[in-house]
Amino acid sequence: MFPRIPMLSYDVVVIGGGPAGMAAAIRAKELGLKVLLLDENDYLGGILPQCIHPGFGLHYYREELTGPEFASRLAKRLVELGVEYRTAARVLEIKNYSDLEKVVIFTSPGGAYQVWAKAVIYAAGARERHAFEIGIVGDRVSGIYTAGEAQTLMDLYGIMPGKEIVIVGSGDVGLIMARRFALEGAKVKAVVELMPYPGGLARNVMILRDFNIPLYLSHKVVEVRGKGRVERVKVVKVDENLNEIPGSEFWIEADTLIISAGLVPSVKKLKKIGVEIDPATGGPVVNDRLETSVPGIFVAGNSLLINDLVDYVAEQGELAAEGTKEFIENGGIESRKWVKVEKGENVRLIAPHYLSGDRDVYLYLRVSKPMEDVELRIPEIDKGMKLPVVKPAEMLRIKLKAEEIRKAEKLTVEVVKA
Amino acid sequence: MIYRFTCIVCPLGCSIEVEVENGKVKEVKGCRCPRGKEWAVQEVTNPKRVVMSVVPVEGGALPTVSVKTAEPVPKEKIPELMKFLAKLRLKAPVKVGETVAEWKGIKIVATRGA
């Protein structure tokens, strides 16, 4: 098979050096585990180094930082603790031989390696949806980027992708890039949002007001035209069922189209070893230690579900590391029973999916549609929580106590009118 | 006159209402913390933003360092500040947290090292 590949051995291999992976590796090391962190970029931090705007760390560090600052704090702690890590290390495959025998195969400038590990924490983040996934047709031209690609160009390499910009999708990255384009002197001609409400956090939606950027709600970009370069894009209005309204088409002249159409957890390598995926989150089905359906394979951050806040991403990393410790010590994550978490009314996605009742748990969830004056309810345990407003763009995080969970056979989480 | 905002001080995003009468703030409703109240009053009277950008750097691993203003800048002054930042050139080494320039008494701080 691979007879000459150097063999390394660790308690846990963490795949991905973003906030989830770094927090996981730090916690694993603090818990006395022998840990190796791998990242495919030349630097640690994942997407944080290019997220130069403030708004990071309010929960985790109790102060407001930019993305690069948040990353450098985690990286500093990682180095202080002497966590072993490799950058430019691209994972090709995870093999699951038995509960406590995993192999991670990766390449790096030194060659190919295989690492034995008792457990794996998968924190490889997410990928962006691209133009062809949201039904945009037309000429094959340059000037079409995802919001993250534009961010890499501008905020790592100092390159402006274009001058007249149309942004598809009003999610956080799209809005943040609208501000960056406007600040750097480009003309943002429109942000086009399919849904009847904006997709980003309130503080980012405010950017549109700050820079007088038109927001087209219930509209979509359907076509791109140009010779060699984007010259114009066709926009059409949609009805409440998201169907295009005939005759509502208009063209916007622009040289650049930015796609900010959401993120999808990167789970290809997990699917290959049989990890069960939740179609709602796009990430693995997990228990309250963030262990997937394959014993000893843990997941955290945007590979688990798409988060809005890095603080929760880091929290998930720590949780996965604590799970790994328990898994290695006890040869598995044991529970007398697993309480299944079910989605009720106006809940689009929720994780973790199975709770032991042995410990307090944070549930992460998103609603399907925006609502005001609601109650988040779990009828099985008679729990209720009033919320002034819920939006799909803003993930909810609720704490359940171990004794509450233990009482139930299953838990249905619903968000209903108060 | 009532101004309505979604608070951006923290991710909670409180819906704030500021009532202004005769040019003076009369009442602030809906915020859950004093920082939010302070922000809402300022948003009505003198809106400010922390400004972030990137500045070219020579000799670093990446061709830019990211920077932010150490304090929020009055909104109407931002274009002028951006013109200042566009002309700035730095040399490695630059440390995270280092003040790399000053503009009208406002410190420009590196958020990514080089």
PDB file of C-alpha atoms in Angstrom, chain A residues 138-292:
ATOM      1  CA  GLY A 138     -24.862  33.102 -19.400  1.00  0.00           C
ATOM      2  CA  ASP A 139     -21.432  33.851 -20.811  1.00  0.00           C
ATOM      3  CA  ARG A 140     -18.291  32.265 -19.428  1.00  0.00           C
ATOM      4  CA  VAL A 141     -16.586  35.439 -18.338  1.00  0.00           C
ATOM      5  CA  SER A 142     -14.050  36.539 -15.786  1.00  0.00           C
ATOM      6  CA  GLY A 143     -15.170  38.766 -12.950  1.00  0.00           C
ATOM      7  CA  ILE A 144     -17.313  36.243 -11.070  1.00  0.00           C
ATOM      8  CA  TYR A 145     -16.083  35.534  -7.549  1.00  0.00           C
ATOM      9  CA  THR A 146     -17.495  34.164  -4.335  1.00  0.00           C
ATOM     10  CA  ALA A 147     -17.511  36.687  -1.494  1.00  0.00           C
ATOM     11  CA  GLY A 148     -14.778  34.709   0.242  1.00  0.00           C
ATOM     12  CA  GLU A 149     -12.599  34.737  -2.873  1.00  0.00           C
ATOM     13  CA  ALA A 150     -13.017  38.517  -3.142  1.00  0.00           C
ATOM     14  CA  GLN A 151     -12.117  38.760   0.539  1.00  0.00           C
ATOM     15  CA  THR A 152      -8.954  36.703   0.021  1.00  0.00           C
ATOM     16  CA  LEU A 153      -7.936  38.898  -2.917  1.00  0.00           C
ATOM     17  CA  MET A 154      -8.616  42.218  -1.193  1.00  0.00           C
ATOM     18  CA  ASP A 155      -7.812  41.587   2.429  1.00  0.00           C
ATOM     19  CA  LEU A 156      -4.880  39.182   2.195  1.00  0.00           C
ATOM     20  CA  TYR A 157      -3.319  40.165  -1.133  1.00  0.00           C
ATOM     21  CA  GLY A 158      -4.469  43.779  -1.551  1.00  0.00           C
ATOM     22  CA  ILE A 159      -5.965  43.213  -5.019  1.00  0.00           C
ATOM     23  CA  MET A 160      -9.238  44.867  -6.093  1.00  0.00           C
ATOM     24  CA  PRO A 161     -11.392  42.360  -8.019  1.00  0.00           C
ATOM     25  CA  GLY A 162     -13.406  45.051  -9.845  1.00  0.00           C
ATOM     26  CA  LYS A 163     -14.912  48.532  -9.921  1.00  0.00           C
ATOM     27  CA  GLU A 164     -18.659  48.140 -10.428  1.00  0.00           C
ATOM     28  CA  ILE A 165     -20.046  45.431  -8.261  1.00  0.00           C
ATOM     29  CA  VAL A 166     -23.256  43.448  -7.982  1.00  0.00           C
ATOM     30  CA  ILE A 167     -23.512  41.187  -4.956  1.00  0.00           C
ATOM     31  CA  VAL A 168     -25.773  38.143  -4.956  1.00  0.00           C
ATOM     32  CA  GLY A 169     -27.035  37.312  -1.477  1.00  0.00           C
ATOM     33  CA  SER A 170     -27.252  39.461   1.632  1.00  0.00           C
ATOM     34  CA  GLY A 171     -25.490  37.059   3.978  1.00  0.00           C
ATOM     35  CA  ASP A 172     -22.781  38.301   6.317  1.00  0.00           C
ATOM     36  CA  VAL A 173     -19.801  37.799   4.035  1.00  0.00           C
ATOM     37  CA  GLY A 174     -21.595  39.482   1.134  1.00  0.00           C
ATOM     38  CA  LEU A 175     -22.517  42.520   3.228  1.00  0.00           C
ATOM     39  CA  ILE A 176     -19.047  42.771   4.748  1.00  0.00           C
ATOM     40  CA  MET A 177     -17.553  42.702   1.266  1.00  0.00           C
ATOM     41  CA  ALA A 178     -20.064  45.349   0.142  1.00  0.00           C
ATOM     42  CA  ARG A 179     -18.532  47.604   2.807  1.00  0.00           C
ATOM     43  CA  ARG A 180     -14.968  46.710   1.824  1.00  0.00           C
ATOM     44  CA  PHE A 181     -15.697  47.466  -1.848  1.00  0.00           C
ATOM     45  CA  ALA A 182     -17.399  50.755  -0.959  1.00  0.00           C
ATOM     46  CA  LEU A 183     -14.586  51.797   1.404  1.00  0.00           C
ATOM     47  CA  GLU A 184     -11.949  51.047  -1.229  1.00  0.00           C
ATOM     48  CA  GLY A 185     -13.714  53.184  -3.800  1.00  0.00           C
ATOM     49  CA  ALA A 186     -15.615  50.638  -5.883  1.00  0.00           C
ATOM     50  CA  LYS A 187     -19.274  51.261  -6.715  1.00  0.00           C
ATOM     51  CA  VAL A 188     -21.568  48.639  -5.215  1.00  0.00           C
ATOM     52  CA  LYS A 189     -24.567  48.887  -7.526  1.00  0.00           C
ATOM     53  CA  ALA A 190     -26.818  46.358  -5.834  1.00  0.00           C
ATOM     54  CA  VAL A 191     -27.164  43.616  -3.298  1.00  0.00           C
ATOM     55  CA  VAL A 192     -29.680  41.110  -4.639  1.00  0.00           C
ATOM     56  CA  GLU A 193     -31.440  38.849  -2.129  1.00  0.00           C
ATOM     57  CA  LEU A 194     -33.767  35.997  -3.074  1.00  0.00           C
ATOM     58  CA  MET A 195     -35.628  35.973   0.239  1.00  0.00           C
ATOM     59  CA  PRO A 196     -38.010  38.743   1.361  1.00  0.00           C
ATOM     60  CA  TYR A 197     -35.663  39.572   4.284  1.00  0.00           C
ATOM     61  CA  PRO A 198     -31.908  40.209   4.538  1.00  0.00           C
ATOM     62  CA  GLY A 199     -29.702  37.197   5.214  1.00  0.00           C
ATOM     63  CA  GLY A 200     -27.060  38.732   7.452  1.00  0.00           C
ATOM     64  CA  LEU A 201     -26.718  39.836  11.057  1.00  0.00           C
ATOM     65  CA  ALA A 202     -28.302  43.207  11.882  1.00  0.00           C
ATOM     66  CA  ARG A 203     -24.947  44.919  12.372  1.00  0.00           C
ATOM     67  CA  ASN A 204     -23.989  43.928   8.827  1.00  0.00           C
ATOM     68  CA  VAL A 205     -27.309  44.888   7.251  1.00  0.00           C
ATOM     69  CA  MET A 206     -26.605  48.395   8.589  1.00  0.00           C
ATOM     70  CA  ILE A 207     -23.679  48.608   6.158  1.00  0.00           C
ATOM     71  CA  LEU A 208     -26.188  49.117   3.333  1.00  0.00           C
ATOM     72  CA  ARG A 209     -27.560  52.234   5.017  1.00  0.00           C
ATOM     73  CA  ASP A 210     -24.071  53.514   5.792  1.00  0.00           C
ATOM     74  CA  PHE A 211     -23.021  53.401   2.138  1.00  0.00           C
ATOM     75  CA  ASN A 212     -26.403  53.935   0.414  1.00  0.00           C
ATOM     76  CA  ILE A 213     -26.262  50.558  -1.285  1.00  0.00           C
ATOM     77  CA  PRO A 214     -29.563  49.457  -2.865  1.00  0.00           C
ATOM     78  CA  LEU A 215     -30.900  46.148  -1.521  1.00  0.00           C
ATOM     79  CA  TYR A 216     -33.262  44.216  -3.796  1.00  0.00           C
ATOM     80  CA  LEU A 217     -35.252  41.792  -1.648  1.00  0.00           C
ATOM     81  CA  SER A 218     -37.231  38.998  -3.380  1.00  0.00           C
ATOM     82  CA  HIS A 219     -34.993  39.302  -6.445  1.00  0.00           C
ATOM     83  CA  LYS A 220     -32.479  37.015  -8.069  1.00  0.00           C
ATOM     84  CA  VAL A 221     -29.663  37.278 -10.583  1.00  0.00           C
ATOM     85  CA  VAL A 222     -30.383  34.849 -13.406  1.00  0.00           C
ATOM     86  CA  GLU A 223     -27.945  35.679 -16.185  1.00  0.00           C
ATOM     87  CA  VAL A 224     -24.487  37.148 -16.775  1.00  0.00           C
ATOM     88  CA  ARG A 225     -23.411  38.703 -20.077  1.00  0.00           C
ATOM     89  CA  GLY A 226     -20.100  40.042 -21.307  1.00  0.00           C
ATOM     90  CA  LYS A 227     -17.207  39.536 -23.705  1.00  0.00           C
ATOM     91  CA  GLY A 228     -14.328  38.097 -21.693  1.00  0.00           C
ATOM     92  CA  ARG A 229     -15.400  40.074 -18.626  1.00  0.00           C
ATOM     93  CA  VAL A 230     -18.722  40.574 -16.850  1.00  0.00           C
ATOM     94  CA  GLU A 231     -20.525  43.539 -18.479  1.00  0.00           C
ATOM     95  CA  ARG A 232     -24.079  43.225 -17.190  1.00  0.00           C
ATOM     96  CA  VAL A 233     -26.263  40.976 -15.079  1.00  0.00           C
ATOM     97  CA  LYS A 234     -29.961  40.252 -15.413  1.00  0.00           C
ATOM     98  CA  VAL A 235     -32.115  40.555 -12.306  1.00  0.00           C
ATOM     99  CA  VAL A 236     -35.655  39.274 -11.925  1.00  0.00           C
ATOM    100  CA  LYS A 237     -38.244  39.646  -9.165  1.00  0.00           C
ATOM    101  CA  VAL A 238     -39.646  36.541  -7.493  1.00  0.00           C
ATOM    102  CA  ASP A 239     -43.029  35.905  -5.867  1.00  0.00           C
ATOM    103  CA  GLU A 240     -43.633  34.500  -2.377  1.00  0.00           C
ATOM    104  CA  ASN A 241     -43.002  30.979  -3.694  1.00  0.00           C
ATOM    105  CA  LEU A 242     -39.656  32.192  -5.102  1.00  0.00           C
ATOM    106  CA  ASN A 243     -40.907  31.783  -8.675  1.00  0.00           C
ATOM    107  CA  GLU A 244     -39.693  34.321 -11.216  1.00  0.00           C
ATOM    108  CA  ILE A 245     -42.281  36.963 -12.127  1.00  0.00           C
ATOM    109  CA  PRO A 246     -42.434  37.253 -15.948  1.00  0.00           C
ATOM    110  CA  GLY A 247     -41.795  40.741 -17.261  1.00  0.00           C
ATOM    111  CA  SER A 248     -39.996  41.917 -14.110  1.00  0.00           C
ATOM    112  CA  GLU A 249     -36.509  41.482 -15.591  1.00  0.00           C
ATOM    113  CA  PHE A 250     -34.001  44.324 -15.690  1.00  0.00           C
ATOM    114  CA  TRP A 251     -30.281  44.606 -16.358  1.00  0.00           C
ATOM    115  CA  ILE A 252     -27.582  46.123 -14.157  1.00  0.00           C
ATOM    116  CA  GLU A 253     -24.264  47.108 -15.696  1.00  0.00           C
ATOM    117  CA  ALA A 254     -21.331  45.834 -13.670  1.00  0.00           C
ATOM    118  CA  ASP A 255     -17.855  44.409 -14.217  1.00  0.00           C
ATOM    119  CA  THR A 256     -17.920  42.103 -11.224  1.00  0.00           C
ATOM    120  CA  LEU A 257     -20.423  39.670  -9.782  1.00  0.00           C
ATOM    121  CA  ILE A 258     -19.915  38.538  -6.192  1.00  0.00           C
ATOM    122  CA  ILE A 259     -21.691  35.394  -5.039  1.00  0.00           C
ATOM    123  CA  SER A 260     -22.588  35.269  -1.362  1.00  0.00           C
ATOM    124  CA  ALA A 261     -25.068  32.428  -1.441  1.00  0.00           C
ATOM    125  CA  GLY A 262     -24.266  30.661   1.765  1.00  0.00           C
ATOM    126  CA  LEU A 263     -21.861  28.055   3.035  1.00  0.00           C
ATOM    127  CA  VAL A 264     -21.994  24.276   2.970  1.00  0.00           C
ATOM    128  CA  PRO A 265     -20.105  22.200   5.564  1.00  0.00           C
ATOM    129  CA  SER A 266     -17.132  20.422   3.954  1.00  0.00           C
ATOM    130  CA  VAL A 267     -17.864  16.822   4.812  1.00  0.00           C
ATOM    131  CA  LYS A 268     -16.793  14.826   1.757  1.00  0.00           C
ATOM    132  CA  LYS A 269     -14.031  12.973   3.588  1.00  0.00           C
ATOM    133  CA  LEU A 270     -16.412  12.130   6.418  1.00  0.00           C
ATOM    134  CA  LYS A 271     -19.085  10.769   4.063  1.00  0.00           C
ATOM    135  CA  LYS A 272     -16.454   8.455   2.615  1.00  0.00           C
ATOM    136  CA  ILE A 273     -16.048   6.688   5.960  1.00  0.00           C
ATOM    137  CA  GLY A 274     -19.784   6.399   6.478  1.00  0.00           C
ATOM    138  CA  VAL A 275     -20.479   9.385   8.740  1.00  0.00           C
ATOM    139  CA  GLU A 276     -24.224  10.066   8.765  1.00  0.00           C
ATOM    140  CA  ILE A 277     -25.102  13.557   7.484  1.00  0.00           C
ATOM    141  CA  ASP A 278     -28.077  15.660   8.596  1.00  0.00           C
ATOM    142  CA  PRO A 279     -29.593  17.138   5.417  1.00  0.00           C
ATOM    143  CA  ALA A 280     -30.792  20.187   7.402  1.00  0.00           C
ATOM    144  CA  THR A 281     -27.395  21.283   8.759  1.00  0.00           C
ATOM    145  CA  GLY A 282     -25.384  19.726   5.934  1.00  0.00           C
ATOM    146  CA  GLY A 283     -23.032  18.515   8.660  1.00  0.00           C
ATOM    147  CA  PRO A 284     -22.790  15.235  10.570  1.00  0.00           C
ATOM    148  CA  VAL A 285     -25.370  13.894  12.992  1.00  0.00           C
ATOM    149  CA  VAL A 286     -23.676  14.206  16.403  1.00  0.00           C
ATOM    150  CA  ASN A 287     -24.149  13.427  20.075  1.00  0.00           C
ATOM    151  CA  ASP A 288     -23.549  15.968  22.848  1.00  0.00           C
ATOM    152  CA  ARG A 289     -19.793  15.311  22.746  1.00  0.00           C
ATOM    153  CA  LEU A 290     -19.879  16.269  19.047  1.00  0.00           C
ATOM    154  CA  GLU A 291     -19.022  12.701  18.101  1.00  0.00           C
ATOM    155  CA  THR A 292     -20.359  11.638  14.700  1.00  0.00           C
TER     156      THR A 292
END
